[in-house]
């Protein structure tokens, strides 16, 4: 009986282990396939895209001399690395720094597309595609079950907030009803006519903000999501205080997870900008020098 219940959720897979390598040279944002191949990595995580099943584990091995991270979020890409643009944190997993010869493992317990990058070399990008059934219960962005209503205490410890959403698994194109509860820190005294901002942050970007007002301690909000990806539901400016923030996290599922993985890769590839810039310097420097010599010679005569 117990076995039947577990298979009805589709979690009867053999759990497999996969390896991703961080190659030597990953700490350099440029590359030159013809020369210095040992100093410049063409892929920062090998393979860049890996497809696994729910409950599989991936182990990253650092073969570079620099320390690196495996951090869920959006890389700034090759071009962004040159301009010093940081990556965008999604907050699902973060290895922290690990050095030469060290490894870090993570088990993926829900399906989806998980882009990741290195926090100190944000041009480094990889993506994990996890195939399998969507957990039939409400869960956080990592996939762990979240009992609804989810409860939390505001950052300034002044308020207690409850949040319920329906349907409990959020999908694109479906109207979601959010029910919000506002209590004093005792968790029992309802806050009536209480002002706040309802904020949705998806894939690290604010996608919605609207004012709210509680009636008898509660309020409702509707939203239809167009994009899949990790979601933070934030209650900000509670009681008109910018330090009063409560946050909940979950995920929005789309129809296709594979398409977005390919989009992430093509978006990050970009041009090897440092190589182009260095070519300009090589060509422009002698030209400026010659102009300077001609100008100096002319001045003397
Ligand atoms: Cu790195």
Tab-separated table of C-alpha atoms and ligand atoms in Angstrom:
chain	number	residue	atom	x	y	z
A	1	UNK	CA	0.000	0.000	0.000
A	2	UNK	CA	2.753	2.406	0.966
A	3	UNK	CA	4.588	1.415	-2.189
A	4	UNK	CA	1.513	2.170	-4.320
A	5	UNK	CA	1.159	5.635	-2.791
A	6	UNK	CA	4.785	6.457	-3.499
A	7	UNK	CA	4.591	5.276	-7.120
A	8	UNK	CA	1.371	7.228	-7.731
A	9	UNK	CA	3.470	10.375	-7.270
A	10	UNK	CA	5.983	8.954	-9.726
A	11	UNK	CA	8.899	8.865	-7.303
A	12	UNK	CA	9.874	5.273	-7.997
A	13	UNK	CA	12.895	6.236	-10.143
A	14	UNK	CA	16.319	4.841	-9.473
A	15	UNK	CA	18.259	7.750	-8.067
A	16	UNK	CA	21.316	8.435	-10.230
A	17	UNK	CA	24.448	10.504	-9.817
A	18	UNK	CA	25.882	12.796	-12.472
A	19	UNK	CA	29.134	14.766	-12.727
A	20	UNK	CA	29.804	18.295	-13.923
A	21	UNK	CA	33.392	19.556	-14.263
A	22	UNK	CA	34.600	23.109	-13.686
A	23	UNK	CA	37.552	23.157	-16.109
A	24	UNK	CA	40.927	24.840	-15.821
A	25	UNK	CA	40.634	28.446	-17.036
A	26	UNK	CA	37.019	28.938	-15.901
A	27	UNK	CA	38.121	32.081	-14.078
A	28	UNK	CA	38.666	33.916	-17.380
A	29	UNK	CA	35.670	35.536	-19.145
A	30	UNK	CA	37.256	35.546	-22.609
A	31	UNK	CA	38.327	32.711	-24.792
A	32	UNK	CA	40.457	32.135	-27.832
A	33	UNK	CA	39.862	28.707	-29.339
A	34	UNK	CA	43.049	28.852	-31.465
A	35	UNK	CA	45.578	29.934	-28.863
A	36	UNK	CA	46.156	29.504	-25.143
A	37	UNK	CA	43.479	26.879	-24.912
A	38	UNK	CA	44.721	25.840	-21.493
A	39	UNK	CA	44.124	29.340	-20.088
A	40	UNK	CA	40.643	29.996	-21.461
A	41	UNK	CA	37.638	27.775	-20.953
A	42	UNK	CA	35.046	27.644	-23.694
A	43	UNK	CA	32.552	26.116	-21.278
A	44	UNK	CA	32.649	27.036	-17.591
A	45	UNK	CA	30.760	24.009	-16.392
A	46	UNK	CA	31.084	20.848	-18.509
A	47	UNK	CA	28.535	19.958	-19.729
A	48	UNK	CA	26.928	23.423	-19.811
A	49	UNK	CA	23.471	21.838	-19.942
A	50	UNK	CA	22.697	18.595	-18.173
A	51	UNK	CA	19.361	16.788	-18.094
A	52	UNK	CA	18.506	14.542	-15.140
A	53	UNK	CA	15.435	13.080	-13.445
A	54	UNK	CA	13.738	14.133	-10.208
A	55	UNK	CA	15.734	12.872	-7.169
A	56	UNK	CA	19.007	12.613	-9.103
A	57	UNK	CA	22.145	14.149	-7.608
A	58	UNK	CA	24.759	16.188	-9.452
A	59	UNK	CA	28.332	16.537	-8.205
A	60	UNK	CA	30.430	19.474	-9.393
A	61	UNK	CA	34.222	18.984	-9.362
A	62	UNK	CA	36.503	22.004	-9.455
A	63	UNK	CA	39.509	21.292	-11.706
A	64	UNK	CA	40.492	24.955	-11.918
A	65	UNK	CA	43.121	26.669	-9.780
A	66	UNK	CA	40.581	29.398	-8.761
A	67	UNK	CA	37.809	28.865	-6.241
A	68	UNK	CA	34.277	28.853	-7.707
A	69	UNK	CA	30.630	28.564	-6.717
A	70	UNK	CA	27.550	26.812	-8.080
A	71	UNK	CA	24.791	29.327	-7.316
A	72	UNK	CA	21.210	29.201	-8.579
A	73	UNK	CA	20.380	32.241	-10.685
A	74	UNK	CA	21.097	34.063	-13.892
A	75	UNK	CA	24.677	34.563	-15.049
A	76	UNK	CA	25.612	37.951	-16.505
A	77	UNK	CA	27.005	36.050	-19.509
A	78	UNK	CA	30.316	36.456	-21.279
A	79	UNK	CA	29.614	40.113	-22.134
A	80	UNK	CA	28.438	40.889	-18.605
A	81	UNK	CA	31.586	39.361	-17.161
A	82	UNK	CA	33.720	41.868	-19.041
A	83	UNK	CA	31.661	44.853	-17.832
A	84	UNK	CA	31.559	43.581	-14.238
A	85	UNK	CA	27.785	42.980	-14.180
A	86	UNK	CA	26.820	40.720	-11.272
A	87	UNK	CA	24.578	37.696	-11.653
A	88	UNK	CA	20.983	37.578	-10.364
A	89	UNK	CA	20.357	35.294	-7.379
A	90	UNK	CA	17.356	32.948	-7.496
A	91	UNK	CA	18.112	31.603	-4.022
A	92	UNK	CA	17.367	27.910	-4.625
A	93	UNK	CA	20.875	26.543	-3.992
A	94	UNK	CA	24.348	27.918	-3.339
A	95	UNK	CA	27.520	25.862	-2.931
A	96	UNK	CA	29.610	28.663	-1.479
A	97	UNK	CA	33.259	28.814	-2.632
A	98	UNK	CA	35.047	25.550	-3.237
A	99	UNK	CA	38.631	25.181	-4.401
A	100	UNK	CA	40.855	23.065	-6.626
A	101	UNK	CA	40.064	19.367	-6.392
A	102	UNK	CA	37.032	19.966	-4.177
A	103	UNK	CA	33.487	18.822	-4.944
A	104	UNK	CA	29.937	19.971	-4.167
A	105	UNK	CA	26.734	17.928	-4.614
A	106	UNK	CA	23.051	18.837	-4.845
A	107	UNK	CA	19.962	16.646	-5.123
A	108	UNK	CA	17.147	17.949	-7.343
A	109	UNK	CA	13.781	16.987	-5.880
A	110	UNK	CA	11.423	18.772	-8.256
A	111	UNK	CA	11.270	19.166	-12.055
A	112	UNK	CA	12.213	22.409	-13.744
A	113	UNK	CA	14.976	24.402	-15.362
A	114	UNK	CA	17.687	25.505	-12.948
A	115	UNK	CA	20.171	28.026	-14.336
A	116	UNK	CA	23.217	28.687	-12.195
A	117	UNK	CA	26.392	30.786	-12.157
A	118	UNK	CA	29.523	31.542	-10.132
A	119	UNK	CA	29.188	34.498	-7.757
A	120	UNK	CA	32.790	35.686	-8.177
A	121	UNK	CA	33.007	34.930	-11.934
A	122	UNK	CA	29.416	35.762	-12.981
A	123	UNK	CA	30.068	35.025	-16.684
A	124	UNK	CA	30.246	31.343	-15.763
A	125	UNK	CA	26.877	29.745	-16.503
A	126	UNK	CA	25.330	26.329	-16.556
A	127	UNK	CA	21.827	24.940	-16.544
A	128	UNK	CA	20.274	21.813	-15.069
A	129	UNK	CA	17.053	20.488	-16.599
A	130	UNK	CA	15.164	18.142	-14.281
A	131	UNK	CA	12.477	15.955	-15.828
A	132	UNK	CA	9.779	14.295	-13.778
A	133	UNK	CA	6.452	14.822	-12.083
A	134	UNK	CA	5.546	18.074	-10.370
A	135	UNK	CA	5.007	17.460	-6.616
A	136	UNK	CA	1.203	17.524	-6.135
A	137	UNK	CA	1.466	19.645	-2.953
A	138	UNK	CA	2.497	23.247	-2.298
A	139	UNK	CA	6.269	23.548	-2.047
A	140	UNK	CA	9.107	26.042	-1.952
A	141	UNK	CA	11.415	26.812	-4.885
A	142	UNK	CA	13.694	23.869	-4.059
A	143	UNK	CA	10.725	21.462	-3.976
A	144	UNK	CA	10.342	20.875	-0.236
A	145	UNK	CA	6.754	20.719	0.986
A	146	UNK	CA	5.296	23.923	2.360
A	147	UNK	CA	2.197	23.556	4.504
A	148	UNK	CA	-0.421	26.166	3.667
A	149	UNK	CA	-1.144	28.615	5.063
A	150	UNK	CA	2.593	29.298	5.229
A	151	UNK	CA	3.441	31.430	8.260
A	152	UNK	CA	6.298	33.845	8.765
A	153	UNK	CA	7.442	36.691	10.981
A	154	UNK	CA	8.354	40.051	9.413
A	155	UNK	CA	12.023	41.083	9.219
A	156	UNK	CA	11.524	43.654	12.022
A	157	UNK	CA	9.723	41.045	14.182
A	158	UNK	CA	6.630	43.285	14.469
A	159	UNK	CA	4.125	41.192	12.521
A	160	UNK	CA	3.059	37.624	11.889
A	161	UNK	CA	1.879	36.855	8.349
A	162	UNK	CA	0.031	33.946	6.857
A	163	UNK	CA	-0.217	33.170	3.148
A	164	UNK	CA	-2.375	30.716	1.278
A	165	UNK	CA	-2.571	30.293	-2.479
A	166	UNK	CA	-5.011	28.408	-4.669
A	167	UNK	CA	-4.371	26.261	-6.703
A	168	UNK	CA	-1.550	25.043	-4.424
A	169	UNK	CA	0.723	24.313	-7.424
A	170	UNK	CA	1.155	27.494	-9.491
A	171	UNK	CA	1.195	27.196	-13.287
A	172	UNK	CA	1.451	29.778	-16.065
A	173	UNK	CA	-1.819	30.969	-17.575
A	174	UNK	CA	-3.913	29.999	-14.541
A	175	UNK	CA	-5.456	32.547	-12.200
A	176	UNK	CA	-3.974	32.233	-8.713
A	177	UNK	CA	-5.800	33.522	-5.628
A	178	UNK	CA	-3.491	34.658	-2.827
A	179	UNK	CA	-5.050	35.026	0.636
A	180	UNK	CA	-2.977	37.079	3.076
A	181	UNK	CA	-3.353	37.277	6.844
A	182	UNK	CA	-1.983	40.027	9.053
A	183	UNK	CA	-1.449	39.591	12.783
A	184	UNK	CA	0.458	41.346	15.508
A	185	UNK	CA	3.608	39.463	16.573
A	186	UNK	CA	1.492	37.414	19.039
A	187	UNK	CA	0.111	35.608	15.986
A	188	UNK	CA	-3.491	36.043	17.216
A	189	UNK	CA	-4.485	39.727	17.132
A	190	UNK	CA	-5.781	40.514	13.636
A	191	UNK	CA	-4.724	43.789	12.059
A	192	UNK	CA	-7.671	45.618	10.520
A	193	UNK	CA	-7.330	48.363	7.866
A	194	UNK	CA	-3.635	47.573	7.639
A	195	UNK	CA	-1.671	48.884	4.640
A	196	UNK	CA	1.030	46.972	2.787
A	197	UNK	CA	2.524	46.425	-0.691
A	198	UNK	CA	1.989	43.118	-2.463
A	199	UNK	CA	5.178	42.372	-4.440
A	200	UNK	CA	6.017	39.459	-6.732
A	201	UNK	CA	9.671	38.778	-7.565
A	202	UNK	CA	10.208	36.107	-10.201
A	203	UNK	CA	13.550	34.905	-11.594
A	204	UNK	CA	15.197	37.601	-9.486
A	205	UNK	CA	13.151	40.481	-10.986
A	206	UNK	CA	10.176	42.409	-9.620
A	207	UNK	CA	7.232	41.602	-11.903
A	208	UNK	CA	4.365	43.092	-9.878
A	209	UNK	CA	3.733	45.615	-7.100
A	210	UNK	CA	0.362	46.836	-5.846
A	211	UNK	CA	-1.001	48.458	-2.682
A	212	UNK	CA	-3.087	46.384	-0.322
A	213	UNK	CA	-5.382	47.032	2.603
A	214	UNK	CA	-6.539	44.406	5.094
A	215	UNK	CA	-10.199	43.926	5.993
A	216	UNK	CA	-10.585	42.270	9.371
A	217	UNK	CA	-7.003	40.965	9.247
A	218	UNK	CA	-7.085	39.524	5.715
A	219	UNK	CA	-6.771	40.514	2.086
A	220	UNK	CA	-6.823	38.721	-1.276
A	221	UNK	CA	-4.899	39.249	-4.512
A	222	UNK	CA	-5.269	37.607	-7.915
A	223	UNK	CA	-2.471	37.055	-10.387
A	224	UNK	CA	-1.876	35.195	-13.661
A	225	UNK	CA	1.764	34.294	-14.332
A	226	UNK	CA	3.139	34.269	-17.863
A	227	UNK	CA	6.656	32.961	-17.134
A	228	UNK	CA	7.857	29.862	-15.272
A	229	UNK	CA	10.527	30.123	-12.588
A	230	UNK	CA	11.182	30.604	-8.874
A	231	UNK	CA	8.847	33.091	-7.187
A	232	UNK	CA	9.139	35.221	-4.068
A	233	UNK	CA	5.898	36.617	-2.678
A	234	UNK	CA	6.747	39.645	-0.581
A	235	UNK	CA	4.652	41.804	1.745
A	236	UNK	CA	6.490	45.119	1.950
A	237	UNK	CA	5.985	48.482	3.661
A	238	UNK	CA	3.685	46.871	6.208
A	239	UNK	CA	2.124	49.549	8.386
A	240	UNK	CA	3.942	52.046	6.098
A	241	UNK	CA	7.260	50.860	7.547
A	242	UNK	CA	9.867	50.007	4.883
A	243	UNK	CA	11.694	47.729	7.333
A	244	UNK	CA	8.608	45.526	7.766
A	245	UNK	CA	8.930	42.814	5.124
A	246	UNK	CA	7.669	39.231	4.994
A	247	UNK	CA	8.725	36.824	2.275
A	248	UNK	CA	7.499	33.450	1.026
A	249	UNK	CA	9.000	31.380	-1.759
A	250	UNK	CA	7.599	28.921	-4.252
A	251	UNK	CA	7.812	28.300	-8.009
A	252	UNK	CA	5.714	28.797	-11.143
A	253	UNK	CA	5.624	25.883	-13.596
A	254	UNK	CA	5.353	26.347	-17.348
A	255	UNK	CA	4.425	23.999	-20.127
A	256	UNK	CA	7.954	23.459	-21.408
A	257	UNK	CA	11.086	23.577	-19.298
A	258	UNK	CA	13.506	22.548	-22.054
A	259	UNK	CA	12.891	25.565	-24.284
A	260	UNK	CA	13.880	27.999	-21.580
A	261	UNK	CA	17.144	26.090	-20.916
A	262	UNK	CA	18.224	26.614	-24.528
A	263	UNK	CA	17.185	30.278	-24.305
A	264	UNK	CA	19.386	30.695	-21.218
A	265	UNK	CA	22.401	29.248	-23.040
A	266	UNK	CA	22.030	31.362	-26.203
A	267	UNK	CA	21.417	34.487	-24.101
A	268	UNK	CA	24.631	33.931	-22.145
A	269	UNK	CA	26.952	32.971	-25.000
A	270	UNK	CA	27.503	36.451	-26.432
A	271	UNK	CA	30.702	37.506	-28.167
A	272	UNK	CA	34.202	37.144	-26.733
A	273	UNK	CA	34.350	40.882	-26.003
A	274	UNK	CA	37.813	41.004	-24.384
A	275	UNK	CA	39.268	39.417	-27.504
A	276	UNK	CA	37.566	42.064	-29.689
A	277	UNK	CA	38.684	44.901	-27.405
A	278	UNK	CA	42.271	43.647	-27.363
A	279	UNK	CA	42.271	43.528	-31.186
A	280	UNK	CA	41.190	47.175	-31.260
A	281	UNK	CA	43.984	48.092	-28.866
A	282	UNK	CA	46.539	46.193	-30.981
A	283	UNK	CA	45.404	48.027	-34.144
A	284	UNK	CA	44.810	51.461	-32.616
A	285	UNK	CA	47.975	51.775	-30.489
A	286	UNK	CA	50.509	51.878	-33.387
A	287	UNK	CA	48.184	54.233	-35.339
A	288	UNK	CA	48.072	56.701	-32.418
A	289	UNK	CA	51.862	56.413	-32.040
A	290	UNK	CA	52.463	57.199	-35.766
A	291	UNK	CA	50.061	60.191	-35.644
A	292	UNK	CA	51.903	61.414	-32.541
A	293	UNK	CA	55.344	61.118	-34.235
A	294	UNK	CA	54.145	62.951	-37.374
A	295	UNK	CA	52.614	65.713	-35.219
A	296	UNK	CA	55.840	66.093	-33.156
A	297	UNK	CA	58.042	66.148	-36.281
A	298	UNK	CA	55.777	68.779	-37.932
A	299	UNK	CA	55.886	70.945	-34.784
A	300	UNK	CA	59.732	70.990	-34.791
A	301	UNK	CA	59.926	72.303	-38.382
B	1	LIG	CU1	34.128	31.160	-10.378
